[in-house]
mmCIF file of C-alpha atoms in Angstrom:
data_model
loop_
_atom_site.group_PDB
_atom_site.id
_atom_site.type_symbol
_atom_site.label_atom_id
_atom_site.label_comp_id
_atom_site.label_asym_id
_atom_site.label_seq_id
_atom_site.Cartn_x
_atom_site.Cartn_y
_atom_site.Cartn_z
ATOM 1 C CA MET A 1 82.740 53.422 96.800
ATOM 2 C CA VAL A 2 84.886 56.481 97.630
ATOM 3 C CA PHE A 3 83.129 58.535 95.074
ATOM 4 C CA LEU A 4 79.772 57.709 96.576
ATOM 5 C CA LEU A 5 80.887 58.364 100.103
ATOM 6 C CA GLY A 6 82.291 61.706 99.048
ATOM 7 C CA ASN A 7 79.085 62.743 97.359
ATOM 8 C CA SER A 8 77.103 61.596 100.483
ATOM 9 C CA LEU A 9 79.222 63.645 102.763
ATOM 10 C CA LEU A 10 78.986 66.713 100.465
ATOM 11 C CA PHE A 11 75.195 66.393 100.327
ATOM 12 C CA SER A 12 74.953 65.978 104.083
ATOM 13 C CA PHE A 13 77.107 69.054 104.566
ATOM 14 C CA LEU A 14 74.930 71.212 102.279
ATOM 15 C CA LEU A 15 71.811 69.987 104.070
ATOM 16 C CA TYR A 16 73.341 70.908 107.439
ATOM 17 C CA TYR A 17 74.528 74.325 106.202
ATOM 18 C CA TYR A 18 71.030 75.050 104.778
ATOM 19 C CA PHE A 19 68.946 74.061 107.930
ATOM 20 C CA ILE A 20 71.419 75.621 110.374
ATOM 21 C CA ASN A 21 71.322 78.954 108.526
ATOM 22 C CA LYS A 22 67.690 78.855 108.012
ATOM 23 C CA SER A 23 67.151 78.202 111.804
ATOM 24 C CA LYS A 24 69.316 81.217 112.735
ATOM 25 C CA GLN A 25 67.073 83.635 110.698
ATOM 26 C CA PRO A 26 63.856 84.966 112.387
ATOM 27 C CA HIS A 27 62.101 85.218 109.049
ATOM 28 C CA SER A 28 62.010 82.894 106.172
ATOM 29 C CA ARG A 29 64.257 83.394 103.166
ATOM 30 C CA GLN A 30 61.313 84.663 101.100
ATOM 31 C CA ALA A 31 60.525 87.280 103.850
ATOM 32 C CA ALA A 32 64.114 88.413 103.809
ATOM 33 C CA ALA A 33 64.249 88.499 100.090
ATOM 34 C CA ASN A 34 61.370 91.106 100.101
ATOM 35 C CA ASP A 35 63.888 93.729 101.292
ATOM 36 C CA LEU A 36 66.483 92.760 98.679
ATOM 37 C CA PRO A 37 66.627 93.433 94.814
ATOM 38 C CA PRO A 38 65.162 90.553 92.717
ATOM 39 C CA GLY A 39 67.454 87.570 92.358
ATOM 40 C CA SER A 40 68.255 84.024 93.449
ATOM 41 C CA PHE A 41 70.693 82.827 96.019
ATOM 42 C CA GLY A 42 70.827 79.374 94.320
ATOM 43 C CA TRP A 43 72.118 76.250 96.104
ATOM 44 C CA PRO A 44 72.924 76.426 99.854
ATOM 45 C CA PHE A 45 76.550 77.524 100.250
ATOM 46 C CA VAL A 46 77.389 76.915 96.594
ATOM 47 C CA GLY A 47 74.750 79.697 95.465
ATOM 48 C CA GLU A 48 75.381 80.536 91.781
ATOM 49 C CA THR A 49 79.187 80.086 91.920
ATOM 50 C CA LEU A 50 79.375 77.304 89.438
ATOM 51 C CA ASP A 51 77.524 79.226 86.749
ATOM 52 C CA TYR A 52 79.587 82.332 87.522
ATOM 53 C CA LEU A 53 82.870 80.451 87.399
ATOM 54 C CA SER A 54 81.898 78.672 84.172
ATOM 55 C CA ASN A 55 81.333 81.992 82.440
ATOM 56 C CA VAL A 56 84.657 83.358 83.814
ATOM 57 C CA LYS A 57 86.523 80.373 82.441
ATOM 58 C CA ASN A 58 84.887 80.722 79.112
ATOM 59 C CA GLY A 59 85.547 84.421 78.945
ATOM 60 C CA SER A 60 81.837 85.251 78.845
ATOM 61 C CA LEU A 61 81.338 86.869 82.208
ATOM 62 C CA VAL A 62 79.092 89.463 80.560
ATOM 63 C CA LYS A 63 76.698 86.585 79.812
ATOM 64 C CA PHE A 64 76.325 85.952 83.586
ATOM 65 C CA LEU A 65 75.130 89.526 84.026
ATOM 66 C CA THR A 66 73.015 90.011 80.930
ATOM 67 C CA GLN A 67 71.078 86.821 81.649
ATOM 68 C CA ARG A 68 70.179 88.007 85.020
ATOM 69 C CA ARG A 69 69.446 91.671 84.070
ATOM 70 C CA SER A 70 66.996 90.259 81.368
ATOM 71 C CA LYS A 71 65.418 87.763 83.701
ATOM 72 C CA TYR A 72 64.781 90.319 86.526
ATOM 73 C CA SER A 73 64.413 93.287 84.265
ATOM 74 C CA SER A 74 66.796 95.219 86.477
ATOM 75 C CA ASN A 75 70.509 96.348 86.552
ATOM 76 C CA ILE A 76 70.534 95.366 90.209
ATOM 77 C CA PHE A 77 69.979 91.776 91.293
ATOM 78 C CA SER A 78 70.838 89.549 94.274
ATOM 79 C CA THR A 79 72.889 86.404 94.051
ATOM 80 C CA SER A 80 75.284 84.300 96.060
ATOM 81 C CA LEU A 81 78.998 83.659 95.038
ATOM 82 C CA ILE A 82 81.723 81.657 96.680
ATOM 83 C CA GLY A 83 79.723 81.317 99.855
ATOM 84 C CA HIS A 84 78.553 84.908 100.264
ATOM 85 C CA PRO A 85 75.261 86.482 99.570
ATOM 86 C CA MET A 86 75.656 89.664 97.536
ATOM 87 C CA VAL A 87 74.049 92.335 95.374
ATOM 88 C CA ILE A 88 75.356 93.000 91.941
ATOM 89 C CA LEU A 89 75.163 96.672 90.485
ATOM 90 C CA SER A 90 75.767 97.076 86.743
ATOM 91 C CA GLY A 91 75.400 99.752 84.206
ATOM 92 C CA ALA A 92 76.591 103.457 84.266
ATOM 93 C CA LYS A 93 74.417 104.442 87.197
ATOM 94 C CA GLY A 94 75.457 101.571 89.394
ATOM 95 C CA ASN A 95 79.173 102.129 88.580
ATOM 96 C CA LYS A 96 78.714 105.867 89.330
ATOM 97 C CA PHE A 97 77.051 105.003 92.686
ATOM 98 C CA LEU A 98 79.854 102.731 93.714
ATOM 99 C CA PHE A 99 82.774 104.999 92.751
ATOM 100 C CA SER A 100 81.267 108.181 94.192
ATOM 101 C CA ASN A 101 80.361 106.621 97.548
ATOM 102 C CA GLU A 102 83.525 104.692 98.510
ATOM 103 C CA ASN A 103 83.904 104.933 102.279
ATOM 104 C CA LYS A 104 80.606 106.800 102.461
ATOM 105 C CA LEU A 105 77.737 104.400 101.689
ATOM 106 C CA VAL A 106 79.947 101.566 100.512
ATOM 107 C CA GLN A 107 83.307 100.120 101.710
ATOM 108 C CA VAL A 108 85.812 97.890 99.923
ATOM 109 C CA TRP A 109 85.275 94.266 100.956
ATOM 110 C CA TRP A 110 86.889 90.909 100.214
ATOM 111 C CA PRO A 111 85.598 87.370 101.108
ATOM 112 C CA SER A 112 87.137 85.614 103.970
ATOM 113 C CA SER A 113 88.928 83.330 101.642
ATOM 114 C CA ILE A 114 91.351 86.272 100.621
ATOM 115 C CA ASP A 115 92.575 86.306 104.208
ATOM 116 C CA ARG A 116 93.457 82.821 104.033
ATOM 117 C CA ILE A 117 95.383 83.065 100.854
ATOM 118 C CA PHE A 118 96.985 86.533 101.944
ATOM 119 C CA PRO A 119 97.044 86.371 105.690
ATOM 120 C CA LYS A 120 97.794 89.551 107.799
ATOM 121 C CA THR A 121 98.864 89.808 111.321
ATOM 122 C CA HIS A 122 97.123 93.247 111.651
ATOM 123 C CA LYS A 123 93.707 92.146 110.466
ATOM 124 C CA LYS A 124 92.188 92.179 114.028
ATOM 125 C CA ALA A 125 93.612 95.507 114.972
ATOM 126 C CA ASN A 126 91.532 98.439 115.329
ATOM 127 C CA HIS A 127 90.597 100.560 112.344
ATOM 128 C CA GLU A 128 93.260 103.292 113.015
ATOM 129 C CA ASP A 129 96.049 100.716 113.341
ATOM 130 C CA PHE A 130 95.019 99.065 110.136
ATOM 131 C CA ALA A 131 94.663 102.384 108.150
ATOM 132 C CA SER A 132 98.270 103.417 109.403
ATOM 133 C CA THR A 133 99.674 100.012 108.369
ATOM 134 C CA ARG A 134 97.985 100.091 104.997
ATOM 135 C CA LYS A 135 99.225 103.654 104.392
ATOM 136 C CA LEU A 136 102.848 102.676 105.260
ATOM 137 C CA LEU A 137 102.652 99.557 102.965
ATOM 138 C CA SER A 138 101.201 101.626 100.119
ATOM 139 C CA ALA A 139 103.723 104.552 100.323
ATOM 140 C CA PRO A 140 106.334 103.132 97.940
ATOM 141 C CA LEU A 141 103.582 102.759 95.272
ATOM 142 C CA ARG A 142 102.807 106.473 95.024
ATOM 143 C CA SER A 143 103.555 108.101 91.796
ATOM 144 C CA GLU A 144 106.439 110.220 93.250
ATOM 145 C CA SER A 145 108.015 107.047 94.594
ATOM 146 C CA LEU A 146 107.596 105.054 91.362
ATOM 147 C CA GLN A 147 109.330 107.681 89.293
ATOM 148 C CA ARG A 148 112.854 106.393 90.212
ATOM 149 C CA PHE A 149 111.848 103.131 88.572
ATOM 150 C CA VAL A 150 111.028 104.578 85.157
ATOM 151 C CA GLY A 151 114.417 103.826 83.732
ATOM 152 C CA VAL A 152 114.369 100.227 84.961
ATOM 153 C CA ALA A 153 110.907 99.523 83.615
ATOM 154 C CA ASP A 154 111.799 101.060 80.267
ATOM 155 C CA ASP A 155 114.814 98.761 79.896
ATOM 156 C CA ILE A 156 112.834 95.676 80.827
ATOM 157 C CA LEU A 157 110.103 96.677 78.427
ATOM 158 C CA ARG A 158 112.509 97.307 75.571
ATOM 159 C CA ARG A 159 114.228 93.927 76.134
ATOM 160 C CA HIS A 160 110.875 92.139 76.138
ATOM 161 C CA LEU A 161 109.741 93.656 72.903
ATOM 162 C CA GLN A 162 112.973 92.566 71.178
ATOM 163 C CA THR A 163 112.825 88.990 72.411
ATOM 164 C CA ASP A 164 109.210 88.001 72.827
ATOM 165 C CA TRP A 165 107.464 90.296 70.243
ATOM 166 C CA ASN A 166 110.009 90.121 67.509
ATOM 167 C CA ARG A 167 108.430 87.226 65.605
ATOM 168 C CA PRO A 168 105.797 86.635 62.804
ATOM 169 C CA GLN A 169 102.980 85.660 65.229
ATOM 170 C CA ILE A 170 102.669 85.750 68.894
ATOM 171 C CA LYS A 171 100.016 85.006 71.735
ATOM 172 C CA VAL A 172 99.507 88.375 73.386
ATOM 173 C CA LEU A 173 98.230 87.348 76.748
ATOM 174 C CA PRO A 174 101.108 84.964 77.597
ATOM 175 C CA ALA A 175 103.725 87.446 76.278
ATOM 176 C CA VAL A 176 102.145 90.288 78.468
ATOM 177 C CA ARG A 177 101.972 88.065 81.475
ATOM 178 C CA LYS A 178 105.697 87.210 81.108
ATOM 179 C CA CYS A 179 106.634 90.891 80.616
ATOM 180 C CA ILE A 180 104.607 92.229 83.459
ATOM 181 C CA PHE A 181 105.567 89.574 86.020
ATOM 182 C CA SER A 182 109.267 90.029 85.095
ATOM 183 C CA LEU A 183 108.863 93.659 85.697
ATOM 184 C CA ASP A 184 107.094 93.237 89.079
ATOM 185 C CA CYS A 185 109.617 90.795 90.224
ATOM 186 C CA LYS A 186 112.465 93.359 89.344
ATOM 187 C CA LEU A 187 110.694 96.280 90.963
ATOM 188 C CA PHE A 188 109.524 94.664 94.048
ATOM 189 C CA LEU A 189 112.230 92.194 94.939
ATOM 190 C CA SER A 190 115.202 92.790 92.398
ATOM 191 C CA ILE A 191 114.793 89.360 90.923
ATOM 192 C CA ASP A 192 116.623 89.063 87.514
ATOM 193 C CA ASP A 193 116.874 85.284 87.218
ATOM 194 C CA ALA A 194 114.594 84.248 84.403
ATOM 195 C CA GLU A 195 114.301 80.758 85.697
ATOM 196 C CA LYS A 196 113.363 81.891 89.282
ATOM 197 C CA VAL A 197 110.706 84.334 87.692
ATOM 198 C CA GLU A 198 109.298 81.513 85.639
ATOM 199 C CA ARG A 199 109.001 79.234 88.606
ATOM 200 C CA LEU A 200 107.320 81.950 90.759
ATOM 201 C CA SER A 201 104.896 82.700 87.934
ATOM 202 C CA LYS A 202 103.529 79.171 88.218
ATOM 203 C CA TYR A 203 102.720 79.755 91.919
ATOM 204 C CA ILE A 204 101.028 83.026 90.972
ATOM 205 C CA GLU A 205 98.871 81.224 88.488
ATOM 206 C CA ASP A 206 97.608 78.906 91.143
ATOM 207 C CA ILE A 207 96.838 81.983 93.330
ATOM 208 C CA ALA A 208 94.976 83.689 90.535
ATOM 209 C CA SER A 209 92.877 80.564 89.899
ATOM 210 C CA GLY A 210 92.060 80.105 93.576
ATOM 211 C CA VAL A 211 91.091 83.664 94.547
ATOM 212 C CA LEU A 212 87.711 83.308 92.871
ATOM 213 C CA SER A 213 86.772 79.853 93.993
ATOM 214 C CA MET A 214 84.881 78.064 96.779
ATOM 215 C CA SER A 215 86.981 78.229 99.912
ATOM 216 C CA ILE A 216 87.264 74.428 100.413
ATOM 217 C CA ASN A 217 90.698 73.893 101.859
ATOM 218 C CA LEU A 218 90.989 70.205 101.033
ATOM 219 C CA PRO A 219 93.642 68.570 98.912
ATOM 220 C CA GLY A 220 92.789 68.970 95.240
ATOM 221 C CA PRO A 221 90.500 72.018 94.802
ATOM 222 C CA THR A 222 91.907 75.258 93.344
ATOM 223 C CA PHE A 223 91.469 77.046 96.607
ATOM 224 C CA ASN A 224 93.819 74.525 98.370
ATOM 225 C CA ARG A 225 96.373 74.969 95.636
ATOM 226 C CA ALA A 226 96.141 78.797 95.978
ATOM 227 C CA VAL A 227 96.667 78.571 99.723
ATOM 228 C CA ARG A 228 99.664 76.260 99.344
ATOM 229 C CA ALA A 229 101.160 78.429 96.428
ATOM 230 C CA SER A 230 100.823 81.564 98.646
ATOM 231 C CA LYS A 231 102.533 79.823 101.492
ATOM 232 C CA ILE A 232 105.524 78.877 99.263
ATOM 233 C CA MET A 233 105.665 82.454 97.748
ATOM 234 C CA ARG A 234 105.652 84.006 101.135
ATOM 235 C CA LYS A 235 108.455 81.705 102.352
ATOM 236 C CA GLU A 236 110.475 82.780 99.333
ATOM 237 C CA VAL A 237 109.942 86.451 100.027
ATOM 238 C CA GLN A 238 110.700 85.947 103.686
ATOM 239 C CA GLU A 239 114.132 84.439 102.646
ATOM 240 C CA ILE A 240 114.755 87.566 100.566
ATOM 241 C CA ILE A 241 113.705 89.782 103.437
ATOM 242 C CA ASN A 242 116.163 87.987 105.891
ATOM 243 C CA GLN A 243 118.956 88.517 103.364
ATOM 244 C CA ARG A 244 117.927 92.091 102.725
ATOM 245 C CA LYS A 245 117.903 92.916 106.403
ATOM 246 C CA SER A 246 121.446 91.584 106.768
ATOM 247 C CA GLU A 247 122.642 93.797 103.917
ATOM 248 C CA LEU A 248 120.854 96.882 105.455
ATOM 249 C CA SER A 249 122.608 96.389 108.756
ATOM 250 C CA GLU A 250 126.018 96.056 106.872
ATOM 251 C CA ASN A 251 125.702 98.874 104.327
ATOM 252 C CA ARG A 252 122.515 100.631 103.483
ATOM 253 C CA ASN A 253 123.996 102.212 100.386
ATOM 254 C CA ALA A 254 124.778 98.745 98.796
ATOM 255 C CA VAL A 255 121.220 97.298 99.047
ATOM 256 C CA PRO A 256 119.063 97.140 95.959
ATOM 257 C CA ASP A 257 116.801 100.227 95.629
ATOM 258 C CA ASP A 258 113.511 98.319 95.168
ATOM 259 C CA ILE A 259 110.097 98.491 96.911
ATOM 260 C CA LEU A 260 111.086 95.725 99.502
ATOM 261 C CA SER A 261 113.916 97.879 100.669
ATOM 262 C CA GLN A 262 111.535 100.885 101.204
ATOM 263 C CA MET A 263 109.068 98.827 103.024
ATOM 264 C CA LEU A 264 111.650 97.299 105.298
ATOM 265 C CA GLN A 265 112.911 100.828 106.226
ATOM 266 C CA ALA A 266 109.470 102.381 106.753
ATOM 267 C CA THR A 267 108.349 103.103 110.299
ATOM 268 C CA ASN A 268 105.104 104.145 111.901
ATOM 269 C CA GLU A 269 104.453 107.165 114.256
ATOM 270 C CA GLN A 270 105.904 105.176 117.117
ATOM 271 C CA GLU A 271 109.148 104.487 115.095
ATOM 272 C CA GLN A 272 108.110 100.854 114.814
ATOM 273 C CA PHE A 273 109.075 98.792 111.640
ATOM 274 C CA LEU A 274 106.336 96.982 109.636
ATOM 275 C CA ASN A 275 105.734 93.260 110.594
ATOM 276 C CA GLU A 276 107.859 91.070 108.131
ATOM 277 C CA SER A 277 104.974 88.540 107.670
ATOM 278 C CA ASP A 278 102.613 91.408 106.583
ATOM 279 C CA ILE A 279 105.250 92.746 104.107
ATOM 280 C CA ALA A 280 105.759 89.181 102.517
ATOM 281 C CA SER A 281 102.003 88.658 102.247
ATOM 282 C CA TYR A 282 101.421 92.311 100.899
ATOM 283 C CA ILE A 283 104.100 91.812 98.215
ATOM 284 C CA VAL A 284 102.557 88.338 97.129
ATOM 285 C CA GLY A 285 99.223 90.125 96.910
ATOM 286 C CA LEU A 286 100.703 92.906 94.745
ATOM 287 C CA LEU A 287 102.392 90.270 92.450
ATOM 288 C CA HIS A 288 99.040 88.669 92.102
ATOM 289 C CA GLY A 289 97.296 91.863 91.414
ATOM 290 C CA GLY A 290 99.551 92.865 88.665
ATOM 291 C CA TYR A 291 99.296 89.344 87.247
ATOM 292 C CA SER A 292 95.625 89.539 86.409
ATOM 293 C CA THR A 293 94.139 92.897 86.021
ATOM 294 C CA VAL A 294 97.001 94.732 84.193
ATOM 295 C CA ASN A 295 97.562 91.933 81.850
ATOM 296 C CA ALA A 296 93.881 91.899 80.814
ATOM 297 C CA ALA A 297 93.904 95.602 80.247
ATOM 298 C CA ILE A 298 97.025 95.592 78.035
ATOM 299 C CA THR A 299 95.783 92.624 76.163
ATOM 300 C CA ILE A 300 92.369 94.278 75.384
ATOM 301 C CA ILE A 301 94.106 97.487 74.295
ATOM 302 C CA THR A 302 96.443 95.460 72.004
ATOM 303 C CA LYS A 303 93.352 93.879 70.461
ATOM 304 C CA TYR A 304 91.790 97.183 69.752
ATOM 305 C CA MET A 305 95.009 98.502 68.225
ATOM 306 C CA ALA A 306 94.905 95.358 65.803
ATOM 307 C CA ASP A 307 91.229 95.915 64.945
ATOM 308 C CA TYR A 308 91.666 99.635 64.331
ATOM 309 C CA PRO A 309 94.802 100.350 62.369
ATOM 310 C CA ASP A 310 93.957 104.110 62.215
ATOM 311 C CA LEU A 311 94.045 104.376 65.827
ATOM 312 C CA TYR A 312 97.229 102.431 66.154
ATOM 313 C CA SER A 313 98.847 104.861 63.693
ATOM 314 C CA GLU A 314 97.749 107.789 65.676
ATOM 315 C CA VAL A 315 99.091 106.327 68.973
ATOM 316 C CA LEU A 316 102.309 105.367 67.283
ATOM 317 C CA LYS A 317 102.722 108.846 65.854
ATOM 318 C CA ALA A 318 102.056 110.335 69.347
ATOM 319 C CA GLY A 319 104.462 108.054 70.946
ATOM 320 C CA THR A 320 107.448 108.795 68.657
ATOM 321 C CA SER A 321 106.704 112.548 68.768
ATOM 322 C CA ASN A 322 106.327 112.449 72.693
ATOM 323 C CA THR A 323 103.175 114.622 72.295
ATOM 324 C CA TRP A 324 99.399 113.671 72.944
ATOM 325 C CA SER A 325 96.328 115.321 71.814
ATOM 326 C CA ILE A 326 92.863 114.249 72.622
#
């Protein structure tokens, strides 16, 4: 009975969404599509999200792209993902266009669901205020600022290689995730407690699963778990911020020299400190960013090293001699 009622409500919602959006447009969907690259927007609201997420889960995202490139005979096609109509560009020319026209013809965009997972108090401010805040938050991540952390990172990586890689057989991705997240927790928040790092990593897993999901904030779906996990993470970071501010007021020289300390001491042109909620949200976002993209890159590199022993030998030789040649 509950299942049937739930399906009826969902179907009614999809019909409502479809007809309301259709009535708002002066032209039919077909007329509007004439100005767009070939493609399909799929089901109302859902779009082609289910097919997309299915391929992501199976590690075959390229299949989602190749099927549509073949179907429409084009490297550019229209689709609708996680509730947003969009155009997908692929291939060398598409990548070149995007990366050579950032802040010119194209701008970085995130779906509205991201703001619900990583809320910001300055999101409604004018463009100049937003750019200034982003600049201050990003300052500790510049190469010259990160140089001071090289020794810490080297120590953590060496310990990780001795404990988690010193065995006959390992699963690379989980091992890399553990290493990178431990490193992030140390550099951002000076967290050394292995149990706490492990507990926080479970929240990051929920966030990573919910970022690319339908923004249905009801108990159960991955998006709802991501929102709740982010809220818990931000609360934990806020507690560290409160403790760190107390330490800074007592003795600045005694506080941990991590990225959080730098953010708490940064001020804008009006000598105003950054909003603590923004700092907490930004750090959780950085922890999530390091959890997904960096791990995948290192895992793929490790796979190539295993597939091509000659290449591995050259990299090992260059690493031990501290010289590189291309």
